[in-house]
Short mmCIF file of C-alpha atoms in Angstrom, two decimals:
data_model
loop_
_atom_site.label_atom_id
_atom_site.label_comp_id
_atom_site.label_asym_id
_atom_site.label_seq_id
_atom_site.Cartn_x
_atom_site.Cartn_y
_atom_site.Cartn_z
CA UNK A 94 -0.02 176.57 34.96
CA UNK A 95 2.77 176.94 37.46
CA UNK A 96 4.87 178.74 34.94
CA UNK A 97 2.04 181.10 34.00
CA UNK A 98 1.65 182.05 37.66
CA UNK A 99 5.38 182.60 38.00
CA UNK A 100 5.39 184.97 35.09
CA UNK A 101 2.86 187.15 37.07
CA UNK A 102 4.93 186.91 40.25
CA UNK A 103 8.13 187.85 38.48
CA UNK A 104 6.37 190.70 36.67
CA UNK A 105 5.16 192.12 39.93
CA UNK A 106 8.41 191.36 41.80
CA UNK A 107 11.42 191.40 39.40
CA UNK A 108 13.92 191.02 42.25
CA UNK A 109 12.79 187.40 42.73
CA UNK A 110 14.17 186.38 39.26
CA UNK A 111 17.84 185.91 40.34
CA UNK A 112 16.74 183.86 43.47
CA UNK A 113 14.58 181.68 41.25
CA UNK A 114 17.31 181.36 38.72
CA UNK A 115 19.80 180.14 41.32
CA UNK A 116 17.27 177.68 42.93
CA UNK A 117 16.40 176.38 39.47
CA UNK A 118 20.04 175.92 38.45
CA UNK A 119 20.70 174.12 41.80
CA UNK A 120 17.66 171.75 41.44
CA UNK A 121 18.76 171.02 37.74
CA UNK A 122 22.25 170.21 38.88
CA UNK A 123 20.81 167.96 41.57
CA UNK A 124 18.72 166.13 38.90
CA UNK A 125 21.91 165.73 36.81
CA UNK A 126 23.61 164.21 39.82
CA UNK A 127 20.56 161.75 40.31
CA UNK A 128 20.57 160.86 36.63
CA UNK A 129 24.47 160.24 36.54
CA UNK A 130 24.27 157.89 39.49
CA UNK A 131 21.05 156.09 38.61
CA UNK A 132 21.23 152.35 38.19
CA UNK A 133 20.19 150.66 34.99
CA UNK A 134 16.64 149.52 34.64
CA UNK A 135 17.64 145.98 34.81
CA UNK A 136 19.24 146.35 38.34
CA UNK A 137 16.01 147.96 39.78
CA UNK A 138 14.40 144.62 40.71
CA UNK A 139 11.56 146.44 42.46
CA UNK A 140 9.36 149.16 41.13
CA UNK A 141 10.62 152.61 41.45
CA UNK A 142 8.87 154.93 43.89
CA UNK A 143 6.51 157.25 42.32
CA UNK A 144 7.39 160.94 42.45
CA UNK A 145 5.64 162.74 45.10
CA UNK A 146 3.76 166.17 44.70
CA UNK A 147 6.79 168.21 45.95
CA UNK A 148 9.21 166.61 43.50
CA UNK A 149 6.86 167.18 40.44
CA UNK A 150 6.11 170.75 41.82
CA UNK A 151 10.03 171.56 42.06
CA UNK A 152 10.63 170.03 38.53
CA UNK A 153 7.90 172.30 37.06
CA UNK A 154 9.25 175.34 38.89
CA UNK A 155 12.80 174.60 38.02
CA UNK A 156 12.23 173.67 34.44
CA UNK A 157 13.94 176.26 32.28
CA UNK A 158 12.11 174.94 29.09
CA UNK A 159 8.87 176.22 30.37
CA UNK A 160 10.38 179.84 30.89
CA UNK A 161 11.76 179.66 27.49
CA UNK A 162 8.38 178.51 25.84
CA UNK A 163 6.53 181.20 27.56
CA UNK A 164 8.92 183.99 26.73
CA UNK A 165 8.87 182.92 23.06
CA UNK A 166 5.11 182.78 23.00
CA UNK A 167 4.72 186.22 24.72
CA UNK A 168 7.59 187.92 22.97
CA UNK A 169 6.64 186.60 19.49
CA UNK A 170 3.27 187.88 19.95
CA UNK A 171 4.20 191.42 21.13
CA UNK A 172 4.40 192.86 17.70
CA UNK A 173 2.78 196.20 16.86
CA UNK A 174 -0.22 194.36 15.56
CA UNK A 175 -1.00 192.30 18.40
CA UNK A 176 -4.27 190.58 17.60
CA UNK A 177 -3.84 187.57 19.98
CA UNK A 178 -5.09 188.05 23.60
CA UNK A 179 -3.14 186.69 26.61
CA UNK A 180 -5.73 183.81 27.06
CA UNK A 181 -5.18 182.74 23.35
CA UNK A 182 -1.46 182.60 23.91
CA UNK A 183 -1.82 180.60 27.08
CA UNK A 184 -4.11 178.24 25.44
CA UNK A 185 -1.68 177.68 22.49
CA UNK A 186 1.11 177.31 25.09
CA UNK A 187 -0.95 174.64 26.99
CA UNK A 188 -1.49 172.70 23.79
CA UNK A 189 2.22 172.73 22.99
CA UNK A 190 3.07 171.60 26.34
CA UNK A 191 0.64 168.68 26.14
CA UNK A 192 2.11 167.69 22.82
CA UNK A 193 5.61 167.87 23.87
CA UNK A 194 4.91 165.71 26.89
CA UNK A 195 3.25 163.11 24.71
CA UNK A 196 6.11 162.93 22.37
CA UNK A 197 8.58 162.57 25.39
CA UNK A 198 6.32 159.73 26.79
CA UNK A 199 6.34 157.88 23.52
CA UNK A 200 10.13 158.41 22.93
CA UNK A 201 10.83 157.36 26.65
CA UNK A 202 8.73 154.21 26.02
CA UNK A 203 10.66 153.28 22.77
CA UNK A 204 14.01 154.32 24.58
CA UNK A 205 13.39 152.02 27.59
CA UNK A 206 14.86 148.99 25.96
CA UNK A 207 18.34 150.58 25.71
CA UNK A 208 18.11 151.48 29.39
CA UNK A 209 17.84 147.86 30.29
CA UNK A 210 21.34 147.23 29.03
CA UNK A 211 23.74 148.07 31.91
CA UNK A 212 26.51 149.54 29.64
CA UNK A 213 24.14 151.42 27.42
CA UNK A 214 22.21 152.68 30.42
CA UNK A 215 25.42 153.93 32.09
CA UNK A 216 26.52 155.76 28.90
CA UNK A 217 23.07 157.26 28.35
CA UNK A 218 22.69 158.54 31.86
CA UNK A 219 26.14 160.11 31.89
CA UNK A 220 25.38 161.82 28.49
CA UNK A 221 22.07 163.04 29.79
CA UNK A 222 23.62 164.31 33.03
CA UNK A 223 26.43 166.06 31.25
CA UNK A 224 23.90 167.68 28.85
CA UNK A 225 21.85 169.04 31.79
CA UNK A 226 25.01 170.44 33.42
CA UNK A 227 26.24 172.00 30.21
CA UNK A 228 22.87 173.53 29.39
CA UNK A 229 22.47 174.77 32.94
CA UNK A 230 25.94 176.42 32.79
CA UNK A 231 25.20 177.96 29.54
CA UNK A 232 21.94 179.49 30.80
CA UNK A 233 23.51 180.86 33.95
CA UNK A 234 26.59 182.23 32.24
CA UNK A 235 24.95 184.14 29.43
#
């Protein structure tokens, strides 16, 4: 929903795209730092605080995967014989987003046991953080 709204805003105000790209990259790098410095699950004796609305909103806005998915759906359907309407494309995109989140949820649940081992957790967090930094750098530098 947020990404669909941002597509409209960016279409009407293309000068915002570089600002949004910089803000998105900065937030993704901040998340990489948080992941790299996160303690193993075993050390977090108390329940982690639930993310607040602003944190979730910022993640949605700064999520480059959402922009790639939207661009793929809209660019792929922009052929000469465009029989799909915008609403059908958005509906397909929303279904894909739900399916991807369900898969991530199931994978995260299965993966949690590895995150309870302090050494494995440290390695996994560093690999995830490095991957975020690398993909952000590749996206910004292309």
